[in-house]
């Protein structure tokens, strides 16, 4: 995640990929369609699912497709009373937004003291009106929900659809498949797990990968392959029988698909499994070295990311997670995600990725330890950070309300 090898961009700029037009006849773009078909197959293998549509253009778009499929599935069976969707309190904001855009009522599920889904609350919340569950594995707390098999069973027994938010798929690659755990549908943020420069909000790709039950409802197009008697392959853009329709114009974000395909193919099965190994080891190394300096709300082995809390610094020295993040800029380090997940006070979510070396991890750790010490010795040093950047503290409310969207010459 966040590592973007140049070869992916080079492959995506090959004229046969970069210069084709979405309205060209299928017969003239067989190579591009074959790439899409092979990517569908690789995603199906990686996730243990049965079908895949590459149409959605972001994770949130994949969620939208997935929950429209869940709705279509229930309505198709005449099951019209299912209007509730369960979502853990640690979820990314797009999950409840998606469920409500699809017309569902969102019920928030609490996490237990260990950061797993609270099974008592889950059992209490399921019934004949349950449409499904949207859950991220590992969770946004960086934890593998040790109750996940029971969670899936309870939702399925109640007639619900299990949606997997695959944003954290890099923690599972080559080891755990959501399809094997009984999930019905998931998305993969190709731009997070399989590389794609996506600073500034895009472009990305969020294919949906589905189990048996939701196959007929996938968004169009799905690329199919036919092999004739002489062994000639033919690739076509098809619509599943009860498709929810299109997610946008044409065939998804093709350039992003080429990059993901290049990354997956370059790594091979062994390289793919090394992603999860290295990402998880890196995060746990940071956990072990920063524990004691920062509060660790869930004191257990983490997956590919670790969520600390700066509440100890806040309580003792009046220094916030924002101050720590701003001070990191003085040391030349891009700050991590802050104040998310929402259930962790003064959250600092650290996701080192699989490609960081021991040297960069050690540098980051030293700096974070130094900042915790500075909070004690000279809190104002942190309150006024960053000191060396052209802009110091930005007015974030004004930046959101009155953005400058184009360059203007100085007056
Ligand atoms: C990033 C993310 C999303 C949304 O994905 P986009 O590709 O940004 O639309 C959803 N859920 C989680 C857990 C995420 O991290």
Coordinates of C-alpha atoms and ligand atoms in Angstrom, one line a residue:
X1 CA 0.0 0.0 0.0
X2 CA 1.2 3.5 -0.9
X3 CA 4.2 2.0 -2.8
X4 CA 4.0 2.8 -6.4
X5 CA 6.7 1.1 -8.5
X6 CA 7.4 2.9 -11.7
X7 CA 7.1 -0.2 -13.8
X8 CA 3.3 -0.1 -13.2
X9 CA 3.1 3.4 -14.7
X10 CA 5.3 2.3 -17.6
X11 CA 3.0 -0.6 -18.3
X12 CA -0.1 1.6 -18.1
X13 CA 1.4 4.0 -20.6
X14 CA 2.0 1.4 -23.3
X15 CA 0.1 2.8 -26.3
X16 CA -2.0 -0.4 -26.7
X17 CA -3.4 0.4 -23.2
X18 CA -3.2 4.1 -23.0
X19 CA -4.5 5.1 -26.5
X20 CA -7.5 2.7 -26.8
X21 CA -11.1 4.1 -26.8
X22 CA -13.9 2.6 -24.8
X23 CA -16.2 2.6 -27.8
X24 CA -13.8 0.4 -29.9
X25 CA -15.3 -2.9 -31.0
X26 CA -14.4 -5.8 -28.6
X27 CA -12.5 -7.5 -31.4
X28 CA -10.0 -4.7 -31.6
X29 CA -9.2 -4.6 -27.8
X30 CA -8.8 -8.3 -27.0
X31 CA -5.6 -7.7 -25.1
X32 CA -7.1 -5.1 -22.8
X33 CA -10.1 -7.3 -22.2
X34 CA -7.9 -10.3 -21.5
X35 CA -6.0 -8.2 -18.9
X36 CA -9.3 -7.4 -17.2
X37 CA -10.4 -11.0 -17.3
X38 CA -7.2 -12.2 -15.8
X39 CA -7.4 -9.5 -13.1
X40 CA -10.9 -10.6 -12.2
X41 CA -9.6 -14.2 -11.9
X42 CA -6.6 -13.2 -9.7
X43 CA -8.9 -11.2 -7.4
X44 CA -11.3 -14.1 -7.2
X45 CA -8.4 -16.5 -6.2
X46 CA -6.9 -14.0 -3.7
X47 CA -10.3 -13.5 -1.9
X48 CA -11.8 -17.0 -2.2
X49 CA -14.9 -15.6 -4.0
X50 CA -16.7 -16.7 -7.1
X51 CA -17.2 -13.7 -9.3
X52 CA -15.8 -10.2 -9.9
X53 CA -16.8 -7.0 -11.6
X54 CA -14.1 -4.3 -12.0
X55 CA -16.6 -1.6 -12.7
X56 CA -16.6 0.4 -9.3
X57 CA -14.1 3.3 -9.4
X58 CA -13.3 3.6 -5.7
X59 CA -13.7 1.7 -2.4
X60 CA -16.8 3.7 -1.6
X61 CA -18.2 2.9 -5.1
X62 CA -17.6 -0.8 -4.5
X63 CA -19.5 -0.5 -1.2
X64 CA -22.3 1.1 -3.1
X65 CA -22.4 -1.7 -5.7
X66 CA -22.2 -4.3 -3.0
X67 CA -25.1 -3.0 -0.9
X68 CA -27.2 -2.4 -4.1
X69 CA -26.6 -6.1 -4.8
X70 CA -27.6 -7.0 -1.2
X71 CA -30.8 -5.1 -1.7
X72 CA -31.5 -6.6 -5.1
X73 CA -30.9 -10.1 -3.6
X74 CA -33.5 -9.6 -0.9
X75 CA -36.1 -8.0 -3.1
X76 CA -35.6 -10.7 -5.8
X77 CA -36.6 -13.2 -3.1
X78 CA -39.7 -11.2 -2.2
X79 CA -38.0 -10.4 1.2
X80 CA -39.1 -6.8 1.3
X81 CA -38.9 -6.1 5.1
X82 CA -35.1 -6.3 5.4
X83 CA -34.2 -2.6 5.9
X84 CA -31.5 -2.7 8.6
X85 CA -27.7 -2.8 8.2
X86 CA -25.3 -3.4 11.1
X87 CA -22.0 -1.5 11.1
X88 CA -19.4 -1.7 13.9
X89 CA -18.6 1.6 15.7
X90 CA -15.0 1.4 14.4
X91 CA -16.1 1.6 10.7
X92 CA -14.9 4.0 8.1
X93 CA -17.5 6.8 7.5
X94 CA -18.2 5.5 4.0
X95 CA -19.9 2.4 5.4
X96 CA -22.8 4.1 7.0
X97 CA -23.0 6.6 4.2
X98 CA -23.3 3.7 1.7
X99 CA -25.9 1.9 3.6
X100 CA -28.1 4.9 4.0
X101 CA -27.6 5.9 0.3
X102 CA -29.1 2.4 -0.5
X103 CA -32.1 3.2 1.6
X104 CA -31.1 1.1 4.7
X105 CA -31.3 2.1 8.3
X106 CA -27.9 1.9 10.0
X107 CA -27.6 0.2 13.4
X108 CA -24.2 0.8 15.1
X109 CA -22.6 -2.3 16.7
X110 CA -20.3 -1.7 19.7
X111 CA -16.9 -3.2 19.9
X112 CA -16.0 -5.1 23.1
X113 CA -13.1 -4.2 25.4
X114 CA -10.6 -6.2 23.2
X115 CA -11.7 -4.4 20.0
X116 CA -13.7 -7.4 18.7
X117 CA -17.4 -7.3 17.7
X118 CA -19.5 -7.5 20.8
X119 CA -21.4 -10.8 20.2
X120 CA -24.1 -10.1 22.8
X121 CA -25.0 -6.9 21.1
X122 CA -24.9 -8.6 17.7
X123 CA -27.3 -11.4 18.8
X124 CA -29.6 -8.8 20.2
X125 CA -29.6 -6.7 16.9
X126 CA -30.4 -9.4 14.3
X127 CA -33.9 -10.3 13.2
X128 CA -36.2 -10.6 10.2
X129 CA -35.6 -7.0 9.3
X130 CA -31.8 -7.6 8.9
X131 CA -30.5 -6.8 5.4
X132 CA -26.9 -7.4 6.3
X133 CA -23.6 -6.4 8.0
X134 CA -20.8 -4.3 6.7
X135 CA -17.5 -5.1 8.5
X136 CA -13.8 -4.4 7.9
X137 CA -11.3 -7.2 8.5
X138 CA -8.9 -6.5 10.0
X139 CA -10.8 -3.7 11.6
X140 CA -9.7 0.0 11.3
X141 CA -8.3 -0.6 14.8
X142 CA -5.7 -2.8 13.1
X143 CA -7.1 -5.9 14.8
X144 CA -8.2 -9.2 13.5
X145 CA -11.7 -9.8 15.0
X146 CA -11.3 -13.1 16.8
X147 CA -15.1 -13.5 16.8
X148 CA -15.4 -13.2 13.0
X149 CA -16.6 -16.8 12.3
X150 CA -19.4 -16.4 14.9
X151 CA -20.2 -12.9 13.6
X152 CA -20.6 -14.2 10.0
X153 CA -22.7 -17.2 11.2
X154 CA -25.1 -15.1 13.3
X155 CA -25.7 -12.7 10.4
X156 CA -26.2 -15.5 7.8
X157 CA -28.5 -17.5 10.1
X158 CA -30.6 -14.4 10.4
X159 CA -30.8 -14.1 6.6
X160 CA -28.5 -11.2 6.2
X161 CA -25.8 -10.6 3.7
X162 CA -22.2 -10.2 4.9
X163 CA -20.3 -7.3 3.3
X164 CA -16.5 -7.1 3.7
X165 CA -14.8 -3.7 3.4
X166 CA -11.5 -4.8 1.9
X167 CA -9.5 -1.6 2.5
X168 CA -7.2 -3.6 4.8
X169 CA -6.8 -6.5 2.5
X170 CA -3.0 -6.1 2.5
X171 CA -3.0 -7.6 6.0
X172 CA -4.6 -10.9 4.8
X173 CA -3.0 -11.5 1.4
X174 CA -2.0 -15.1 0.8
X175 CA -3.2 -16.1 4.3
X176 CA -6.9 -15.5 4.9
X177 CA -9.7 -15.3 2.3
X178 CA -13.0 -13.6 3.1
X179 CA -14.8 -16.1 0.8
X180 CA -13.6 -19.0 3.0
X181 CA -14.9 -17.1 6.1
X182 CA -18.4 -17.0 4.6
X183 CA -18.5 -13.4 3.4
X184 CA -20.9 -12.8 0.5
X185 CA -19.3 -9.7 -1.1
X186 CA -16.3 -7.4 -0.7
X187 CA -14.5 -4.7 -2.5
X188 CA -10.8 -4.3 -2.9
X189 CA -9.3 -0.8 -3.0
X190 CA -6.8 -1.6 -5.7
X191 CA -5.2 1.8 -5.1
X192 CA -4.5 0.9 -1.5
X193 CA -3.5 -2.8 -1.7
X194 CA -2.1 -3.1 -5.2
X195 CA -0.5 0.3 -5.8
X196 CA -1.7 3.3 -7.7
X197 CA -0.6 6.9 -7.0
X198 CA -3.8 8.3 -5.5
X199 CA -2.8 11.4 -3.6
X200 CA -5.4 14.2 -3.8
X201 CA -8.4 11.9 -4.1
X202 CA -7.9 9.8 -7.1
X203 CA -8.0 8.0 -9.4
X204 CA -8.7 4.6 -7.8
X205 CA -10.5 1.4 -8.4
X206 CA -12.8 -0.6 -6.1
X207 CA -13.8 -3.9 -7.8
X208 CA -16.5 -6.0 -6.1
X209 CA -15.8 -9.6 -5.6
X210 CA -18.8 -11.8 -4.8
X211 CA -19.8 -15.3 -3.6
X212 CA -22.4 -17.5 -5.2
X213 CA -25.5 -15.8 -3.8
X214 CA -24.8 -12.4 -5.4
X215 CA -23.3 -13.5 -8.7
X216 CA -26.4 -12.7 -10.8
X217 CA -26.5 -9.1 -9.5
X218 CA -23.0 -7.9 -10.2
X219 CA -22.6 -4.5 -11.9
X220 CA -22.0 -4.4 -15.6
X221 CA -19.7 -5.0 -17.4
X222 CA -18.1 -8.3 -16.4
X223 CA -15.5 -9.6 -18.8
X224 CA -16.2 -13.2 -20.0
X225 CA -13.9 -15.6 -21.8
X226 CA -15.0 -18.2 -24.4
X227 CA -12.7 -20.8 -25.9
X228 CA -13.8 -22.3 -29.2
X229 CA -13.1 -25.9 -30.4
X230 CA -9.8 -24.8 -31.9
X231 CA -8.6 -23.3 -28.6
X232 CA -9.1 -19.6 -29.7
X233 CA -9.9 -17.3 -26.9
X234 CA -12.5 -14.6 -27.2
X235 CA -13.1 -11.9 -24.5
X236 CA -16.4 -10.0 -24.3
X237 CA -18.0 -7.4 -22.0
X238 CA -21.1 -8.9 -20.6
X239 CA -24.0 -8.1 -18.2
X240 CA -24.9 -10.6 -15.5
X241 CA -28.6 -11.8 -15.7
X242 CA -30.0 -9.6 -12.9
X243 CA -27.4 -6.9 -12.9
X244 CA -27.8 -3.8 -10.7
X245 CA -26.6 -1.9 -13.8
X246 CA -23.6 0.4 -14.5
X247 CA -21.6 2.2 -11.8
X248 CA -20.4 4.9 -14.3
X249 CA -19.6 5.3 -18.0
X250 CA -17.8 2.6 -19.8
X251 CA -15.6 -0.1 -18.1
X252 CA -14.2 1.2 -14.8
X253 CA -10.9 3.0 -14.2
X254 CA -8.9 1.1 -16.8
X255 CA -5.4 2.6 -16.0
X256 CA -5.8 1.7 -12.4
X257 CA -6.6 -1.9 -13.4
X258 CA -3.5 -2.1 -15.5
X259 CA -1.3 -0.9 -12.6
X260 CA -2.9 -3.4 -10.2
X261 CA -2.5 -6.2 -12.7
X262 CA 1.2 -5.3 -13.2
X263 CA 1.8 -5.3 -9.4
X264 CA 0.1 -8.6 -8.8
X265 CA 1.8 -10.3 -11.7
X266 CA 5.2 -8.9 -10.8
X267 CA 5.0 -10.3 -7.3
X268 CA 3.5 -13.7 -8.0
X269 CA 1.9 -15.9 -5.3
X270 CA 5.0 -15.8 -3.0
X271 CA 5.4 -12.0 -3.3
X272 CA 1.7 -11.5 -2.6
X273 CA 2.0 -13.5 0.7
X274 CA 5.1 -11.6 1.6
X275 CA 3.1 -8.4 1.6
X276 CA 0.9 -9.4 4.5
X277 CA 3.9 -10.9 6.4
X278 CA 6.0 -7.7 6.1
X279 CA 3.2 -5.3 6.7
X280 CA 2.2 -7.1 9.9
X281 CA 5.7 -7.5 11.2
X282 CA 6.5 -3.8 10.5
X283 CA 3.4 -2.6 12.4
X284 CA 4.1 -4.9 15.3
X285 CA 7.7 -3.7 15.5
X286 CA 6.5 -0.1 15.8
X287 CA 3.9 -1.3 18.4
X288 CA 6.6 -2.9 20.5
X289 CA 8.9 0.2 20.3
X290 CA 6.4 2.9 21.0
X291 CA 4.4 1.2 23.7
X292 CA 5.1 3.0 26.9
X293 CA 5.7 6.3 25.1
X294 CA 2.1 6.5 23.8
X295 CA -1.0 4.9 25.2
X296 CA -2.0 1.7 23.5
X297 CA -5.8 1.3 23.8
X298 CA -5.9 -2.3 22.6
X299 CA -2.9 -4.0 24.1
X300 CA -2.7 -7.1 21.7
X301 CA -0.9 -8.2 18.6
X302 CA -1.9 -5.9 15.7
X303 CA -2.2 -6.6 12.0
X304 CA -0.9 -4.1 9.3
X305 CA -1.5 -1.0 11.4
X306 CA -1.4 0.0 15.0
X307 CA -3.6 2.6 16.7
X308 CA -2.0 4.5 19.5
X309 CA -3.6 7.3 21.6
X310 CA -1.9 10.6 22.6
X311 CA -4.3 10.9 25.5
X312 CA -1.4 10.4 27.9
X313 CA 0.4 13.4 26.5
X314 CA -2.8 15.4 26.5
X315 CA -3.6 14.6 30.1
X316 CA 0.0 15.2 31.4
X317 CA 1.3 18.0 29.2
X318 CA -1.6 19.4 27.2
X319 CA -0.2 18.0 23.9
X320 CA -2.6 16.6 21.4
X321 CA -2.4 14.1 18.5
X322 CA -2.5 17.1 16.2
X323 CA 0.6 18.6 17.9
X324 CA 2.5 15.3 17.5
X325 CA 1.5 15.1 13.8
X326 CA 2.6 18.7 13.2
X327 CA 5.9 18.2 15.0
X328 CA 6.6 15.1 12.8
X329 CA 6.7 17.5 9.8
X330 CA 9.7 19.3 11.4
X331 CA 11.6 16.0 11.3
X332 CA 10.6 15.5 7.6
X333 CA 8.1 12.7 8.2
X334 CA 4.6 12.7 6.7
X335 CA 2.2 12.5 9.6
X336 CA 0.0 9.4 10.0
X337 CA -3.8 9.4 10.1
X338 CA -5.1 11.2 13.2
X339 CA -8.4 11.2 15.1
X340 CA -9.6 8.0 13.4
X341 CA -11.0 5.5 14.2
X342 CA -13.5 7.7 16.1
X343 CA -13.7 5.4 19.1
X344 CA -10.1 6.1 20.0
X345 CA -9.5 9.4 21.8
X346 CA -6.5 11.4 20.3
X347 CA -5.9 8.5 17.9
X348 CA -2.7 8.2 15.9
X349 CA -3.1 5.4 13.4
X350 CA 0.2 4.2 12.1
X351 CA 0.4 2.0 9.0
X352 CA 4.0 1.4 8.0
X353 CA 3.3 -0.6 4.8
X354 CA 5.1 -3.6 3.7
X355 CA 7.9 -1.8 1.8
X356 CA 9.5 0.2 4.6
X357 CA 13.0 -0.8 5.5
X358 CA 14.2 -1.4 9.1
X359 CA 16.2 1.9 8.8
X360 CA 13.1 4.0 8.0
X361 CA 11.1 2.3 10.7
X362 CA 13.9 2.9 13.3
X363 CA 14.1 6.6 12.2
X364 CA 10.4 7.0 12.7
X365 CA 10.5 5.2 16.0
X366 CA 13.4 7.4 17.3
X367 CA 11.5 10.6 16.2
X368 CA 8.3 9.5 17.9
X369 CA 10.1 8.7 21.1
X370 CA 11.9 12.1 20.9
X371 CA 8.6 13.9 20.4
X372 CA 7.1 12.1 23.5
X373 CA 10.1 13.4 25.5
X374 CA 9.7 16.9 24.0
X375 CA 6.0 16.9 25.1
X376 CA 7.3 16.6 28.6
X377 CA 10.3 19.0 28.4
X378 CA 8.8 21.8 26.2
X379 CA 5.2 21.4 25.3
X380 CA 5.1 24.7 23.4
X381 CA 7.7 23.4 21.0
X382 CA 4.9 21.0 19.9
X383 CA 2.0 23.5 20.2
X384 CA 3.8 25.8 17.7
X385 CA 5.0 23.1 15.3
X386 CA 5.8 22.9 12.4
X387 CA 8.6 25.4 12.7
X388 CA 10.4 25.1 9.3
X389 CA 7.6 24.7 6.8
X390 CA 6.5 27.6 4.5
X391 CA 3.0 27.4 6.2
X392 CA 2.6 26.6 9.8
X393 CA -0.9 25.8 11.2
X394 CA -3.5 26.0 8.4
X395 CA -7.0 27.3 8.9
X396 CA -8.6 24.0 8.1
X397 CA -12.2 25.3 8.3
X398 CA -11.4 28.0 5.8
X399 CA -9.5 25.6 3.6
X400 CA -12.6 23.5 3.3
X401 CA -15.0 26.4 2.9
X402 CA -13.1 28.7 0.7
X403 CA -10.6 26.6 -1.3
X404 CA -8.4 28.2 -4.0
X405 CA -9.0 25.8 -6.8
X406 CA -6.8 27.5 -9.4
X407 CA -3.5 29.4 -9.5
X408 CA -3.7 33.2 -9.6
X409 CA -0.8 35.6 -10.2
X410 CA 0.2 37.6 -7.2
X411 CA -1.5 41.0 -7.1
Ligands
LIG1 C1 -10.2 4.1 2.3 C2 -11.3 3.3 2.9 C3 -12.6 3.3 2.4 C4 -13.0 4.1 1.2 O1 -12.3 3.8 0.0 P1 -12.1 4.8 -1.2 O2 -11.3 4.1 -2.2 O3 -11.3 6.0 -0.6 O4 -13.4 5.2 -1.6 C5 -13.6 2.5 3.0 N1 -13.3 1.8 4.1 C6 -12.1 1.8 4.7 C7 -11.8 1.0 5.9 C8 -11.0 2.6 4.1 O5 -9.8 2.6 4.7

